[in-house]
Every structure is written in structure tokens, then in C-alpha cells.
PDB file with one MODEL, atoms N, CA, C and O in Angstrom:
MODEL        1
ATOM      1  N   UNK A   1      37.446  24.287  64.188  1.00  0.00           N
ATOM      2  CA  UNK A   1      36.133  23.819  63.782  1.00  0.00           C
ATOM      3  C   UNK A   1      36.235  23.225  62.376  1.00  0.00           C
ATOM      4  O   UNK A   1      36.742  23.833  61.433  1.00  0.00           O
ATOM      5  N   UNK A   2      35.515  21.517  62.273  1.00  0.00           N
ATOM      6  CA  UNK A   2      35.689  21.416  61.063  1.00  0.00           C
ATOM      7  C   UNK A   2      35.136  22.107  59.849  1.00  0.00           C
ATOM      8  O   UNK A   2      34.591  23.159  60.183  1.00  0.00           O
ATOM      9  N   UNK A   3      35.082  21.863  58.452  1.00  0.00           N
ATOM     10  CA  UNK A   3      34.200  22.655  57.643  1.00  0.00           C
ATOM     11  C   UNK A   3      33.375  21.528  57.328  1.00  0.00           C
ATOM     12  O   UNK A   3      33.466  20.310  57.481  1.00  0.00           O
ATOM     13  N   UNK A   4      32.152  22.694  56.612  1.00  0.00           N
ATOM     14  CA  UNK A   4      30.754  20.796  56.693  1.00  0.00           C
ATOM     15  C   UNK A   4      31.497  20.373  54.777  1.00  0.00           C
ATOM     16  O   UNK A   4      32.451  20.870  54.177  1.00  0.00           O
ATOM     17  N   UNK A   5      30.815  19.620  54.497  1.00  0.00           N
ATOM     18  CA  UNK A   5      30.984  18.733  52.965  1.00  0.00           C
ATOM     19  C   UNK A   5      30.553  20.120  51.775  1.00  0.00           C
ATOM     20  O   UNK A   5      31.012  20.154  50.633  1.00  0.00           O
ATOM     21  N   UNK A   6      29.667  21.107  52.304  1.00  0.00           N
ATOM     22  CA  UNK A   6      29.788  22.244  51.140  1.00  0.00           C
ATOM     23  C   UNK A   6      31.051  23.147  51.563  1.00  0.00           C
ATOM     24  O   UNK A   6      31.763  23.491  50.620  1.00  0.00           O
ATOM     25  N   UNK A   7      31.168  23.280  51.958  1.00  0.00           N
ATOM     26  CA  UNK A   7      32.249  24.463  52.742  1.00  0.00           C
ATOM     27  C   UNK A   7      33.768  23.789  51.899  1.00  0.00           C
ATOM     28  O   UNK A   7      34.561  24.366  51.154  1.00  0.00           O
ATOM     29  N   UNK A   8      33.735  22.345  52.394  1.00  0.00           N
ATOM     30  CA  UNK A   8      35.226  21.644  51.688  1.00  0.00           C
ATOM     31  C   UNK A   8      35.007  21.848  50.226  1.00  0.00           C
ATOM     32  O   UNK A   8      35.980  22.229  49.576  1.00  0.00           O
ATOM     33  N   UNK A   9      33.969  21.668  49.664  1.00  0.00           N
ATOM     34  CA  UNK A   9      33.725  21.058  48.226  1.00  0.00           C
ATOM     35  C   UNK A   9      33.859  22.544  47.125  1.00  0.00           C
ATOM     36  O   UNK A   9      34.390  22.687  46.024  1.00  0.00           O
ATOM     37  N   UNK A  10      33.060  23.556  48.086  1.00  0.00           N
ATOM     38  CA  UNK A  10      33.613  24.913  47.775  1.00  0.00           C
ATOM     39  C   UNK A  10      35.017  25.653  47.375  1.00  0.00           C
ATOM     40  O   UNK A  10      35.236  26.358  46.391  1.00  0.00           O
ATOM     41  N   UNK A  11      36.287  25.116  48.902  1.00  0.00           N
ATOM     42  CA  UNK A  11      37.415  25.806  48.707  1.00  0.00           C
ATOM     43  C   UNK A  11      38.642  24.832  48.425  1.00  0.00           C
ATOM     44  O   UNK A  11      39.867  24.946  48.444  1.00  0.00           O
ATOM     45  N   UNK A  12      37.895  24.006  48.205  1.00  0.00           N
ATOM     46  CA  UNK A  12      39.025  23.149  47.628  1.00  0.00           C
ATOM     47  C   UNK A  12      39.886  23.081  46.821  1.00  0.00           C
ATOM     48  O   UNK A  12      39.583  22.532  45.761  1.00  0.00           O
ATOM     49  N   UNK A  13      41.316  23.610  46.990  1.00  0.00           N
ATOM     50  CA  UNK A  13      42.114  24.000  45.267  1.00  0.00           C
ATOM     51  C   UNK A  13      41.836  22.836  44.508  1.00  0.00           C
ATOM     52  O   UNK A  13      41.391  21.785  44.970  1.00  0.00           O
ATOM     53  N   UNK A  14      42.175  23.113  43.081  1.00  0.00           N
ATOM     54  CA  UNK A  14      42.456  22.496  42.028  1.00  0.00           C
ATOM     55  C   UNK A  14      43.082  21.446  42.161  1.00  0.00           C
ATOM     56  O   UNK A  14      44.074  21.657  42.860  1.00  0.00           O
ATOM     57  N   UNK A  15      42.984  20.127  41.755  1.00  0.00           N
ATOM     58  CA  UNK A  15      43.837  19.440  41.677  1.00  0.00           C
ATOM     59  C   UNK A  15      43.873  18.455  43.080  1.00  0.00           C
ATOM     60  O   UNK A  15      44.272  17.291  43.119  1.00  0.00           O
ATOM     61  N   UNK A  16      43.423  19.139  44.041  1.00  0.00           N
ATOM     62  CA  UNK A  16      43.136  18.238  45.470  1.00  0.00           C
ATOM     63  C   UNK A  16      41.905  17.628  44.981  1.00  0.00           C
ATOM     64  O   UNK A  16      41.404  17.912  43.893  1.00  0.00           O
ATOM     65  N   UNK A  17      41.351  16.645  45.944  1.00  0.00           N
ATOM     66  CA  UNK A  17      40.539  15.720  45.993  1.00  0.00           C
ATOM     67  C   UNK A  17      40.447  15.425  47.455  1.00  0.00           C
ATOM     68  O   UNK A  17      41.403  15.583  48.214  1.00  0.00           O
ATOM     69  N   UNK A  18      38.922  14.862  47.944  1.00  0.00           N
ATOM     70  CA  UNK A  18      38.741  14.786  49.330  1.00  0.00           C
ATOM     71  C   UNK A  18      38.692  12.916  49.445  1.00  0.00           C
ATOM     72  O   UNK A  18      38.114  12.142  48.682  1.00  0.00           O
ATOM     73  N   UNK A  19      39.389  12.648  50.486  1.00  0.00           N
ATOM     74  CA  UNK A  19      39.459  11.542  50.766  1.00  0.00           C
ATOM     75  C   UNK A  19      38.708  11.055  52.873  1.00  0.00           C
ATOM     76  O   UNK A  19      39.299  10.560  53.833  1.00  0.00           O
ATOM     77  N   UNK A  20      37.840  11.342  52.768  1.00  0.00           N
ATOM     78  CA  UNK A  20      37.083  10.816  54.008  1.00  0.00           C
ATOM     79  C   UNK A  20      37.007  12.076  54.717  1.00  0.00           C
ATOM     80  O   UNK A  20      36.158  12.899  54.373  1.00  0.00           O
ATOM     81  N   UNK A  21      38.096  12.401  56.020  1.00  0.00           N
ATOM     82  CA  UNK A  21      38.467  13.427  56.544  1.00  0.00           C
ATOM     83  C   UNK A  21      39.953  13.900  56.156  1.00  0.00           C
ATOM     84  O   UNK A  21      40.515  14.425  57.118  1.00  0.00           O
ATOM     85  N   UNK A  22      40.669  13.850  55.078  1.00  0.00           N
ATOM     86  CA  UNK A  22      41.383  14.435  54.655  1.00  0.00           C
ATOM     87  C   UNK A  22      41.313  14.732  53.569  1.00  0.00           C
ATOM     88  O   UNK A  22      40.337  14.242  53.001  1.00  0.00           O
ATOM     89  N   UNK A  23      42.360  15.766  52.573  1.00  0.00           N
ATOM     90  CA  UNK A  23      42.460  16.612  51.709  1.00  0.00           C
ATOM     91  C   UNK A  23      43.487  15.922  50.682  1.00  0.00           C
ATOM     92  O   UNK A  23      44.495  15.786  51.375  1.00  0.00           O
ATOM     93  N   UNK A  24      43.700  15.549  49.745  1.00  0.00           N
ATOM     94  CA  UNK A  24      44.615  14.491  49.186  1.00  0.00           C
ATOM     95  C   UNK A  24      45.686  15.580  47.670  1.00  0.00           C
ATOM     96  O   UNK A  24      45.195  16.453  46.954  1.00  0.00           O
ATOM     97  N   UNK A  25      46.446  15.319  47.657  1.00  0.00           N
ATOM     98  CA  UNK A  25      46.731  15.434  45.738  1.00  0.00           C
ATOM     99  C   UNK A  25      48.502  14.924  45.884  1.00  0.00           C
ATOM    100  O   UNK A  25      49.319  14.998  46.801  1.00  0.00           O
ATOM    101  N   UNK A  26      48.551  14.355  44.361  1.00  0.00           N
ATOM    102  CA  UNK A  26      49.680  13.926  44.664  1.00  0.00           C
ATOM    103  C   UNK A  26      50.044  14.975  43.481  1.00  0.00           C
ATOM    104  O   UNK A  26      49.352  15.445  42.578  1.00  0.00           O
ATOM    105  N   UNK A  27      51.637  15.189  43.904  1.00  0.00           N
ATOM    106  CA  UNK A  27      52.263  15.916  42.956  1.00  0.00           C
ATOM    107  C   UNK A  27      53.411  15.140  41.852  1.00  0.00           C
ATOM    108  O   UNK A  27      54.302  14.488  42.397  1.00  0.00           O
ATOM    109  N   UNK A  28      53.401  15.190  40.618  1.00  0.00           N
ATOM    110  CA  UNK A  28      54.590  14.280  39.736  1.00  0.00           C
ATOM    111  C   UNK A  28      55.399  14.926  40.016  1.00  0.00           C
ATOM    112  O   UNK A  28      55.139  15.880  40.748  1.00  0.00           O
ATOM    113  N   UNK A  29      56.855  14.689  39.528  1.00  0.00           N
ATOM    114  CA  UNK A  29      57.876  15.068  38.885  1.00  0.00           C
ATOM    115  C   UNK A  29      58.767  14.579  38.114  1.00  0.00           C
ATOM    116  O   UNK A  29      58.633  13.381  38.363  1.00  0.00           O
ATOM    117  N   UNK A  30      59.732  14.666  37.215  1.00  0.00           N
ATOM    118  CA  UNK A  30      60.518  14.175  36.338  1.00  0.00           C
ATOM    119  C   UNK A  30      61.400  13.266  37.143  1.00  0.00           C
ATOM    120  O   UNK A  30      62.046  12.523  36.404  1.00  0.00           O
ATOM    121  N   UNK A  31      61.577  13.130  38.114  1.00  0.00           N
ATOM    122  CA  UNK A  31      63.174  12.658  39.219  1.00  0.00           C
ATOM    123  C   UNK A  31      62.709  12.172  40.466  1.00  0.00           C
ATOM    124  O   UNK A  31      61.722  12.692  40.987  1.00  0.00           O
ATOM    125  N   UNK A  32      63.264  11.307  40.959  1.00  0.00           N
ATOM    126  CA  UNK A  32      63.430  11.025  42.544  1.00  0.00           C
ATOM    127  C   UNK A  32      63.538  12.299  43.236  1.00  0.00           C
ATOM    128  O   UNK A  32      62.657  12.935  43.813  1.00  0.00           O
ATOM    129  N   UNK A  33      65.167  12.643  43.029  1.00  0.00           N
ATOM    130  CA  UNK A  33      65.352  14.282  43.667  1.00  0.00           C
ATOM    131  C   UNK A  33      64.723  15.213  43.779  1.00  0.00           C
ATOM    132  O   UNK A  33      64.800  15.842  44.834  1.00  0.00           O
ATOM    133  N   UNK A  34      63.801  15.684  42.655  1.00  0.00           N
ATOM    134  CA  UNK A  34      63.078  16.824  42.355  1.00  0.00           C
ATOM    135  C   UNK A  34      62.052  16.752  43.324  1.00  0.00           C
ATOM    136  O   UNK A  34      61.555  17.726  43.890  1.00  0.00           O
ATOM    137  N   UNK A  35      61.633  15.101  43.561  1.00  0.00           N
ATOM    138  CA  UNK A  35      60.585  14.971  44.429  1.00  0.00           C
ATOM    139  C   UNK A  35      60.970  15.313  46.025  1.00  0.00           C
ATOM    140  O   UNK A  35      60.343  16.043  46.791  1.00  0.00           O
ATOM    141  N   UNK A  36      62.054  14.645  46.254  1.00  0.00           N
ATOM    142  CA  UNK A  36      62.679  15.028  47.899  1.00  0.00           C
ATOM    143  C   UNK A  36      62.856  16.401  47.739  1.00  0.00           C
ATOM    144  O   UNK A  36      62.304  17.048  48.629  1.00  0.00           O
ATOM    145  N   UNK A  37      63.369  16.976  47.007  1.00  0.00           N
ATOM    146  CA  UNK A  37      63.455  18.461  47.390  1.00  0.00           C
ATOM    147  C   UNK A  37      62.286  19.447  47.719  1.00  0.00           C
ATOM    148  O   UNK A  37      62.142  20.305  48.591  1.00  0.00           O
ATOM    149  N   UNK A  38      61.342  18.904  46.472  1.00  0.00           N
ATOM    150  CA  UNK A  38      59.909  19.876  47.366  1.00  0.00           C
ATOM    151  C   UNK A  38      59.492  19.396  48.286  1.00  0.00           C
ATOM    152  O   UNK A  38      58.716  20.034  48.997  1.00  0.00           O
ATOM    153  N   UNK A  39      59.881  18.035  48.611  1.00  0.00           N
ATOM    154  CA  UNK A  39      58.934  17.584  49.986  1.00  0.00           C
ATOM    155  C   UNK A  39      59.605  18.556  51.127  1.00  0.00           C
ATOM    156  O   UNK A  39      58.906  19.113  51.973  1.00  0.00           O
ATOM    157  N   UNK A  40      60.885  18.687  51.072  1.00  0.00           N
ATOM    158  CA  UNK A  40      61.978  19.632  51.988  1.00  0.00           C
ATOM    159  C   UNK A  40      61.192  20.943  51.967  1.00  0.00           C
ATOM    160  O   UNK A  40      60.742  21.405  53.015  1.00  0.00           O
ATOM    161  N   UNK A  41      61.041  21.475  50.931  1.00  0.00           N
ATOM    162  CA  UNK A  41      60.284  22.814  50.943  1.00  0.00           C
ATOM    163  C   UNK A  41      58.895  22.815  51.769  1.00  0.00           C
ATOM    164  O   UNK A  41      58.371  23.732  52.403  1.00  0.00           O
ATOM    165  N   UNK A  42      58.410  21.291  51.520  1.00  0.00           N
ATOM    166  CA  UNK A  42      56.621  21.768  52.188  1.00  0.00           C
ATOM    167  C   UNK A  42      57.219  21.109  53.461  1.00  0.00           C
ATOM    168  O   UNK A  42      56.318  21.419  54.240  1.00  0.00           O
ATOM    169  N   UNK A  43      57.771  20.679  53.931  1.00  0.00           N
ATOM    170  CA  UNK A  43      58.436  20.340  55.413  1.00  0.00           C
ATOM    171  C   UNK A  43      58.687  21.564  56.187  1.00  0.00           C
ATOM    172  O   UNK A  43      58.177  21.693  57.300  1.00  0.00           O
ATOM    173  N   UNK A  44      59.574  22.635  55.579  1.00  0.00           N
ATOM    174  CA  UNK A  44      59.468  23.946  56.146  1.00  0.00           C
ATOM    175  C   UNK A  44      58.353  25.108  56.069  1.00  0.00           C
ATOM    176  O   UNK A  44      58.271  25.954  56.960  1.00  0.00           O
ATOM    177  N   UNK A  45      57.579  25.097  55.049  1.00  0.00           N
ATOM    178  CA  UNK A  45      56.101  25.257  54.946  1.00  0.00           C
ATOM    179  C   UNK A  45      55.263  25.069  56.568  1.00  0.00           C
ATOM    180  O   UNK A  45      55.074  25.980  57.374  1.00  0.00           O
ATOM    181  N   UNK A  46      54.929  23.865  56.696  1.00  0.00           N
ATOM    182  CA  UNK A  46      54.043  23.008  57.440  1.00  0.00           C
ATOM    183  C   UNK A  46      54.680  23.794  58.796  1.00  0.00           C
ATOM    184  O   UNK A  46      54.057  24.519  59.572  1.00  0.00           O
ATOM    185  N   UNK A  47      56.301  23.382  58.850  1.00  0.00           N
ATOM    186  CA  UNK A  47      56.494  23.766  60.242  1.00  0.00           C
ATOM    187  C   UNK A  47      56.196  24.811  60.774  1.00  0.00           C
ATOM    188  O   UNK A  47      55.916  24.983  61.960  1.00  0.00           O
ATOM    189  N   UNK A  48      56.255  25.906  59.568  1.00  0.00           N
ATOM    190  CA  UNK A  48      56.231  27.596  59.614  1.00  0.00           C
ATOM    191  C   UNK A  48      54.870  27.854  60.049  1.00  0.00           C
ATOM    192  O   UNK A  48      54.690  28.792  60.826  1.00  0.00           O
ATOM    193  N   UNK A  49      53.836  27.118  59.638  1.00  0.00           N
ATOM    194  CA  UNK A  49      52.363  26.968  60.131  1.00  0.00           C
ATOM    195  C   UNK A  49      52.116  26.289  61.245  1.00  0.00           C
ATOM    196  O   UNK A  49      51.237  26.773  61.958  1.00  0.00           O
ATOM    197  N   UNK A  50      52.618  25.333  61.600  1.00  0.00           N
ATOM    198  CA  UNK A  50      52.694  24.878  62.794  1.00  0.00           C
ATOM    199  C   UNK A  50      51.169  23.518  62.219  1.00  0.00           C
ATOM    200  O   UNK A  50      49.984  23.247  62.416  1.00  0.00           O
ATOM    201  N   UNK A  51      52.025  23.224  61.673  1.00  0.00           N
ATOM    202  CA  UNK A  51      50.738  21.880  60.496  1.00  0.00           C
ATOM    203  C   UNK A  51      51.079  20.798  59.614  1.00  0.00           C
ATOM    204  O   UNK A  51      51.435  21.021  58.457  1.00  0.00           O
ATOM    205  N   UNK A  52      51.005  19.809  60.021  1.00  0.00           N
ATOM    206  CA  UNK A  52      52.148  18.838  59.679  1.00  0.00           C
ATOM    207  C   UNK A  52      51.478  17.849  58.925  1.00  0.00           C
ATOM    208  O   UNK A  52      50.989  16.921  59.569  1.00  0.00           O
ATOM    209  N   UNK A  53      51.384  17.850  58.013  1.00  0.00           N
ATOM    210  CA  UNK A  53      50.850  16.907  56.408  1.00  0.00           C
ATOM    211  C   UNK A  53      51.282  15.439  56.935  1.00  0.00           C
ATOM    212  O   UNK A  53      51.852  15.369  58.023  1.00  0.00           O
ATOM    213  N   UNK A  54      51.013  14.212  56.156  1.00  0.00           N
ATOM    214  CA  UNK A  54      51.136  12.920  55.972  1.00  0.00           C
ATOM    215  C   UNK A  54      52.207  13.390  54.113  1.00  0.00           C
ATOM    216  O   UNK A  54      51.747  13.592  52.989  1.00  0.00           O
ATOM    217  N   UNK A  55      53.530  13.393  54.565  1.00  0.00           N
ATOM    218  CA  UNK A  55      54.057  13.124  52.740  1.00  0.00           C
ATOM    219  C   UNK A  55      54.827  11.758  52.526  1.00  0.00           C
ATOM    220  O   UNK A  55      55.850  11.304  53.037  1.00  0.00           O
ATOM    221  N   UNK A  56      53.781  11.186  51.395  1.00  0.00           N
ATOM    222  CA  UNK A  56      54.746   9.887  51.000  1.00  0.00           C
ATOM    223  C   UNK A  56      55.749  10.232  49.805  1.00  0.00           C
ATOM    224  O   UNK A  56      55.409  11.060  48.960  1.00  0.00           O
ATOM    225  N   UNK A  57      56.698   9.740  49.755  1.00  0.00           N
ATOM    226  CA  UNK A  57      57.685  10.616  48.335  1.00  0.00           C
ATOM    227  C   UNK A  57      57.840   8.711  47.768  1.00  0.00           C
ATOM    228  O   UNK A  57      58.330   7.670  48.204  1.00  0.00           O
ATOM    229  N   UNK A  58      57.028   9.212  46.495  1.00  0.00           N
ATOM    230  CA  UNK A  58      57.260   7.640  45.511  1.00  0.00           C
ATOM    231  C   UNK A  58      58.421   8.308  44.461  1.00  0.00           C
ATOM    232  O   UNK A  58      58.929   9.390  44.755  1.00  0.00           O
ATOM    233  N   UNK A  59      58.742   7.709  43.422  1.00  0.00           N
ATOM    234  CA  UNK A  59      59.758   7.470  42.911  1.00  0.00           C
ATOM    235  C   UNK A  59      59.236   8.400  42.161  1.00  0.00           C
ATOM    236  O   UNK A  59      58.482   8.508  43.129  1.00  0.00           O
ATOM    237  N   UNK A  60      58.872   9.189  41.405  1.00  0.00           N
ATOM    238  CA  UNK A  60      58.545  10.490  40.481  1.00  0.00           C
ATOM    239  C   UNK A  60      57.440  11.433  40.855  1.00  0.00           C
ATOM    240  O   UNK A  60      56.906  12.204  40.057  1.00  0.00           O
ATOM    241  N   UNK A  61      57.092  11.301  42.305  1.00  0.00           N
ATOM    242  CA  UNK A  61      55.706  12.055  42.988  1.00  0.00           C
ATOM    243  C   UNK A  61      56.155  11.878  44.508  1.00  0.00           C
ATOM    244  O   UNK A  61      57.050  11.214  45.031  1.00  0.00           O
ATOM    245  N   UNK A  62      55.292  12.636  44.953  1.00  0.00           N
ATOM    246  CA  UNK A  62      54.978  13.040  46.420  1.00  0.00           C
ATOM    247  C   UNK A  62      53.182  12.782  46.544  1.00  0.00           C
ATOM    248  O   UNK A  62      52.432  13.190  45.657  1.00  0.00           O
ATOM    249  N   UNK A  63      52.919  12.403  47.182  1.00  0.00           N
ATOM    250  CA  UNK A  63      51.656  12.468  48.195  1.00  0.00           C
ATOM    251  C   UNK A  63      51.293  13.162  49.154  1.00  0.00           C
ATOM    252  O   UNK A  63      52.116  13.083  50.067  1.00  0.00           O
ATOM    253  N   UNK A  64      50.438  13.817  49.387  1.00  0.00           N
ATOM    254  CA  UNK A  64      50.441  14.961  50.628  1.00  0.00           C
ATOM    255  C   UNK A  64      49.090  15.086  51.069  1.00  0.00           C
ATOM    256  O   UNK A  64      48.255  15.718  50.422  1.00  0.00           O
ATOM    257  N   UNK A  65      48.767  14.330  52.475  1.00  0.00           N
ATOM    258  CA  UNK A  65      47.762  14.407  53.018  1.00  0.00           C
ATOM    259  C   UNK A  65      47.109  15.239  54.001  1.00  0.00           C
ATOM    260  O   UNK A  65      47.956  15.546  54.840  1.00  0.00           O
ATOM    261  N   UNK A  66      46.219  15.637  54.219  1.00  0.00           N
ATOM    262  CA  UNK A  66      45.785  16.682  55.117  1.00  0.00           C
ATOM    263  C   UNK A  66      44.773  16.739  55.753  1.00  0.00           C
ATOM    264  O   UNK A  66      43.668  16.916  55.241  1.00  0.00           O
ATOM    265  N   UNK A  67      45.019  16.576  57.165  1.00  0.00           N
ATOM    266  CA  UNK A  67      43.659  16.722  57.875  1.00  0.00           C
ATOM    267  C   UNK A  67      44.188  17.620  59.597  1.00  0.00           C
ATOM    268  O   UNK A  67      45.265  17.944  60.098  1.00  0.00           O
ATOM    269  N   UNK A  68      43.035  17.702  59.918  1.00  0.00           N
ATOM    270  CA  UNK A  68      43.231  18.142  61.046  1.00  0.00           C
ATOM    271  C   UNK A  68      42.961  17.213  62.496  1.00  0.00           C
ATOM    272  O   UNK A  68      41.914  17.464  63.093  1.00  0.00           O
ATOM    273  N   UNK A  69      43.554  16.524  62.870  1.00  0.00           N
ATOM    274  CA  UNK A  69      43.696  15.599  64.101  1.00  0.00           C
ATOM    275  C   UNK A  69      42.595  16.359  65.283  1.00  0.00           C
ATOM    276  O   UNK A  69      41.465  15.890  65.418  1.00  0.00           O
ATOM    277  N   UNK A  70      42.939  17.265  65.902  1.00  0.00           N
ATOM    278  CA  UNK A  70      42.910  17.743  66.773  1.00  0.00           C
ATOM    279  C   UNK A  70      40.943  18.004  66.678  1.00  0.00           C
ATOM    280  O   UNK A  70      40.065  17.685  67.479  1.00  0.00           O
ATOM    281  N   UNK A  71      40.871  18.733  65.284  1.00  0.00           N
ATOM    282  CA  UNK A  71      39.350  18.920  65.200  1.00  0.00           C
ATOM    283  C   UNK A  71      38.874  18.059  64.474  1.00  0.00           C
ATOM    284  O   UNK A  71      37.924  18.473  63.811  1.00  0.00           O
ATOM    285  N   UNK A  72      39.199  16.792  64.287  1.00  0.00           N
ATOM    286  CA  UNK A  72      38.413  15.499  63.723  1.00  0.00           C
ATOM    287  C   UNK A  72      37.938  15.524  62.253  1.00  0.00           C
ATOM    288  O   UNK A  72      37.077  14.701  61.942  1.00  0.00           O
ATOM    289  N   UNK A  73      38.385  16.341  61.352  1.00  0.00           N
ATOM    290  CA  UNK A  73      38.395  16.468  60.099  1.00  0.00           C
ATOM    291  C   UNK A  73      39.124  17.754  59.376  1.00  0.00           C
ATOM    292  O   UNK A  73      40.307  18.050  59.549  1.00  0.00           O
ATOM    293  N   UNK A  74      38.358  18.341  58.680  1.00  0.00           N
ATOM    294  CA  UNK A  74      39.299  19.631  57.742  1.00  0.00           C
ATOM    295  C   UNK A  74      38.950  20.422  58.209  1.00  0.00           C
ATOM    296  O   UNK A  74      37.948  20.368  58.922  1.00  0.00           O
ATOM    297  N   UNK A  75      39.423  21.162  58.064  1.00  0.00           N
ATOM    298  CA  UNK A  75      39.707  22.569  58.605  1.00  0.00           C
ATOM    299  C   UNK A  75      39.673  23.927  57.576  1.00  0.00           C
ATOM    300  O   UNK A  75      39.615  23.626  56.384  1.00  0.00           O
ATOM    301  N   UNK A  76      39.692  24.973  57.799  1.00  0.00           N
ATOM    302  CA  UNK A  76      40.266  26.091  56.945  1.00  0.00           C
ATOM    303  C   UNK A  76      41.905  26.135  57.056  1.00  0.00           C
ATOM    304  O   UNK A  76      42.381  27.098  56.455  1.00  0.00           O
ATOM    305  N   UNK A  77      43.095  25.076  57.863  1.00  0.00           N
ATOM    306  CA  UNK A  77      44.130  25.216  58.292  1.00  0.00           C
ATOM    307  C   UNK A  77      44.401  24.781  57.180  1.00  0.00           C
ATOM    308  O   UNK A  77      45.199  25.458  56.531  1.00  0.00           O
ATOM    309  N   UNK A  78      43.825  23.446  56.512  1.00  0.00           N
ATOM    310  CA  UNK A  78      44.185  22.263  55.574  1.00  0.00           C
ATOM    311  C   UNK A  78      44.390  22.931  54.444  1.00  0.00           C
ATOM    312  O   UNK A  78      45.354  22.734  53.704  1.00  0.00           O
ATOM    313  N   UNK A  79      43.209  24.022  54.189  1.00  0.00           N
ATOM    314  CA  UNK A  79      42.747  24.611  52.487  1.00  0.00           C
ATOM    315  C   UNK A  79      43.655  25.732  52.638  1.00  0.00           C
ATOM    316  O   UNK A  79      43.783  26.375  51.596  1.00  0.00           O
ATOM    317  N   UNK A  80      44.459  26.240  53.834  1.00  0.00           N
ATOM    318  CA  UNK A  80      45.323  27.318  54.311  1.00  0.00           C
ATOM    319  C   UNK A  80      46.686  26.535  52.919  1.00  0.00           C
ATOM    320  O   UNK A  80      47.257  26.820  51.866  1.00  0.00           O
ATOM    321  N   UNK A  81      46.553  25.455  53.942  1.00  0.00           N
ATOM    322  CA  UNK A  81      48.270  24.627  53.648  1.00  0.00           C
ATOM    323  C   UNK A  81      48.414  23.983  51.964  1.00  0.00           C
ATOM    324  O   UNK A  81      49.395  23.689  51.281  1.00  0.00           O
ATOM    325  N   UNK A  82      47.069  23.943  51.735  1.00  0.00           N
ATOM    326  CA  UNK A  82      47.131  23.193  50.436  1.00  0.00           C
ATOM    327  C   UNK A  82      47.105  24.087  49.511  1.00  0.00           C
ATOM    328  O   UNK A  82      47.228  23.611  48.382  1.00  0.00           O
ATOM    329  N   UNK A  83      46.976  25.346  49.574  1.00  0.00           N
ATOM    330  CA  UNK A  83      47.223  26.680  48.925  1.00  0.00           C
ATOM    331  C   UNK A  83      48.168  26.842  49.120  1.00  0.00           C
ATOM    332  O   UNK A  83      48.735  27.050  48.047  1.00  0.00           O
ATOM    333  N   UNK A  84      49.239  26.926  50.407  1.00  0.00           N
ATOM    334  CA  UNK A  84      50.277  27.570  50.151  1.00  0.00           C
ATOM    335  C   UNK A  84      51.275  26.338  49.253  1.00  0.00           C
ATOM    336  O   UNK A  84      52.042  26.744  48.379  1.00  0.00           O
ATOM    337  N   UNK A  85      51.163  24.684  49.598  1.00  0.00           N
ATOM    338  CA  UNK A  85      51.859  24.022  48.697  1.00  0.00           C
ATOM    339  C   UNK A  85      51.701  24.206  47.084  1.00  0.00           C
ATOM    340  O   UNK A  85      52.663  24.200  46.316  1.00  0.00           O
ATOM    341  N   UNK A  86      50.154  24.394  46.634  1.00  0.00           N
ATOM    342  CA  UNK A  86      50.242  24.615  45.318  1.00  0.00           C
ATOM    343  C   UNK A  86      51.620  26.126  44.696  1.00  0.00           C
ATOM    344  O   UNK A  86      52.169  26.291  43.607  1.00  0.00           O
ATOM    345  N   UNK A  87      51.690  26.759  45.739  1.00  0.00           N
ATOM    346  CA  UNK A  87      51.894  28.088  45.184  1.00  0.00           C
ATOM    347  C   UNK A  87      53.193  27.803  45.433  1.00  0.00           C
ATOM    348  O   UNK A  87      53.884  28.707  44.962  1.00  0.00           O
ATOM    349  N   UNK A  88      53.919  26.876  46.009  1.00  0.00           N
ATOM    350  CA  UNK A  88      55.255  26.367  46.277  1.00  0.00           C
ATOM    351  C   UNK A  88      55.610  26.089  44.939  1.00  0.00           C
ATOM    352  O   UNK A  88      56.487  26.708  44.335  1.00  0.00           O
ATOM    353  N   UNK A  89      54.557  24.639  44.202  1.00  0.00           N
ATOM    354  CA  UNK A  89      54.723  24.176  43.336  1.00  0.00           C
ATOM    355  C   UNK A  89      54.999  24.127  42.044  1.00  0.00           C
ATOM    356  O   UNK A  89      55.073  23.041  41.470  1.00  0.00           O
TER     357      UNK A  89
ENDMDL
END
């Protein structure tokens, strides 16, 4: 079930931002590498949840998008996953 526009606006970590029906934040880093490597980490994340992000990896950041396909917007799965990436981070 999706969540309505208070429900998102409520549990939304830090640092995310809502983009239509998905959950957005990009993450920096100092390096190319530094960036592929956490994307590797939230790759095994996602799978472990069974929840599979949109990640673009730019040249000192990652992008990491989130929505839920299946129920046509966000979810509590999304604010699940975007918590556990911050806490990766």
C-alpha cells in the first residue's frame, strides 16, 4: 500500500527528497571507487530485502532512486531501504 503525501513527508530520512513517486538523494564521495564500492554494498542491501533501487554512479556520487513498481508509488519498503542505505553510509 502506498503512503499518502503526509505519511512520505513525515518519514522521510534526512537528506532524501521526494521526486513524483519516488524517494531520491544522491550520495558524494571523494573518488570514482569509493563511489562503486558503496553502490556494491547497497546492491547487496536491496537484494537482502528483496528491493531493487534505480543507482546511477557519476564520477564522485551515486544516485539512488526509490519507488515501489508493484504498488504505484512509495511505500514503507522505500523509507525501510533508505534507512538502511543511510546507516550503510
Amino acid at each position: 500500500m502506498t503512503l499518502t503525501d503526509d505519511e512520505v513527508d513525515a518519514q522521510l530520512p534526512d537528506d532524501w527528497d521526494r521526486e513524483g513517486d519516488e524517494i531520491v538523494r544522491t550520495y558524494e564521495f571523494d573518488d570514482y571507487l569509493t563511489g562503486v564500492s558503496f553502490t556494491s554494498d547497497l546492491a547487496e542491501i536491496a537484494d537482502e530485502e528483496f528491493h531493487h533501487p534505480e543507482l546511477v554512479i557519476g564520477f564522485r556520487s551515486v544516485e539512488v532512486r526509490l519507488t515501489s513498481h508493484e504498488a504505484g508509488g512509495i511505500t514503507d519498503d522505500d523509507i525501510r531501504l533508505a534507512e538502511l542505505f543511510d546507516d550503510e553510509y
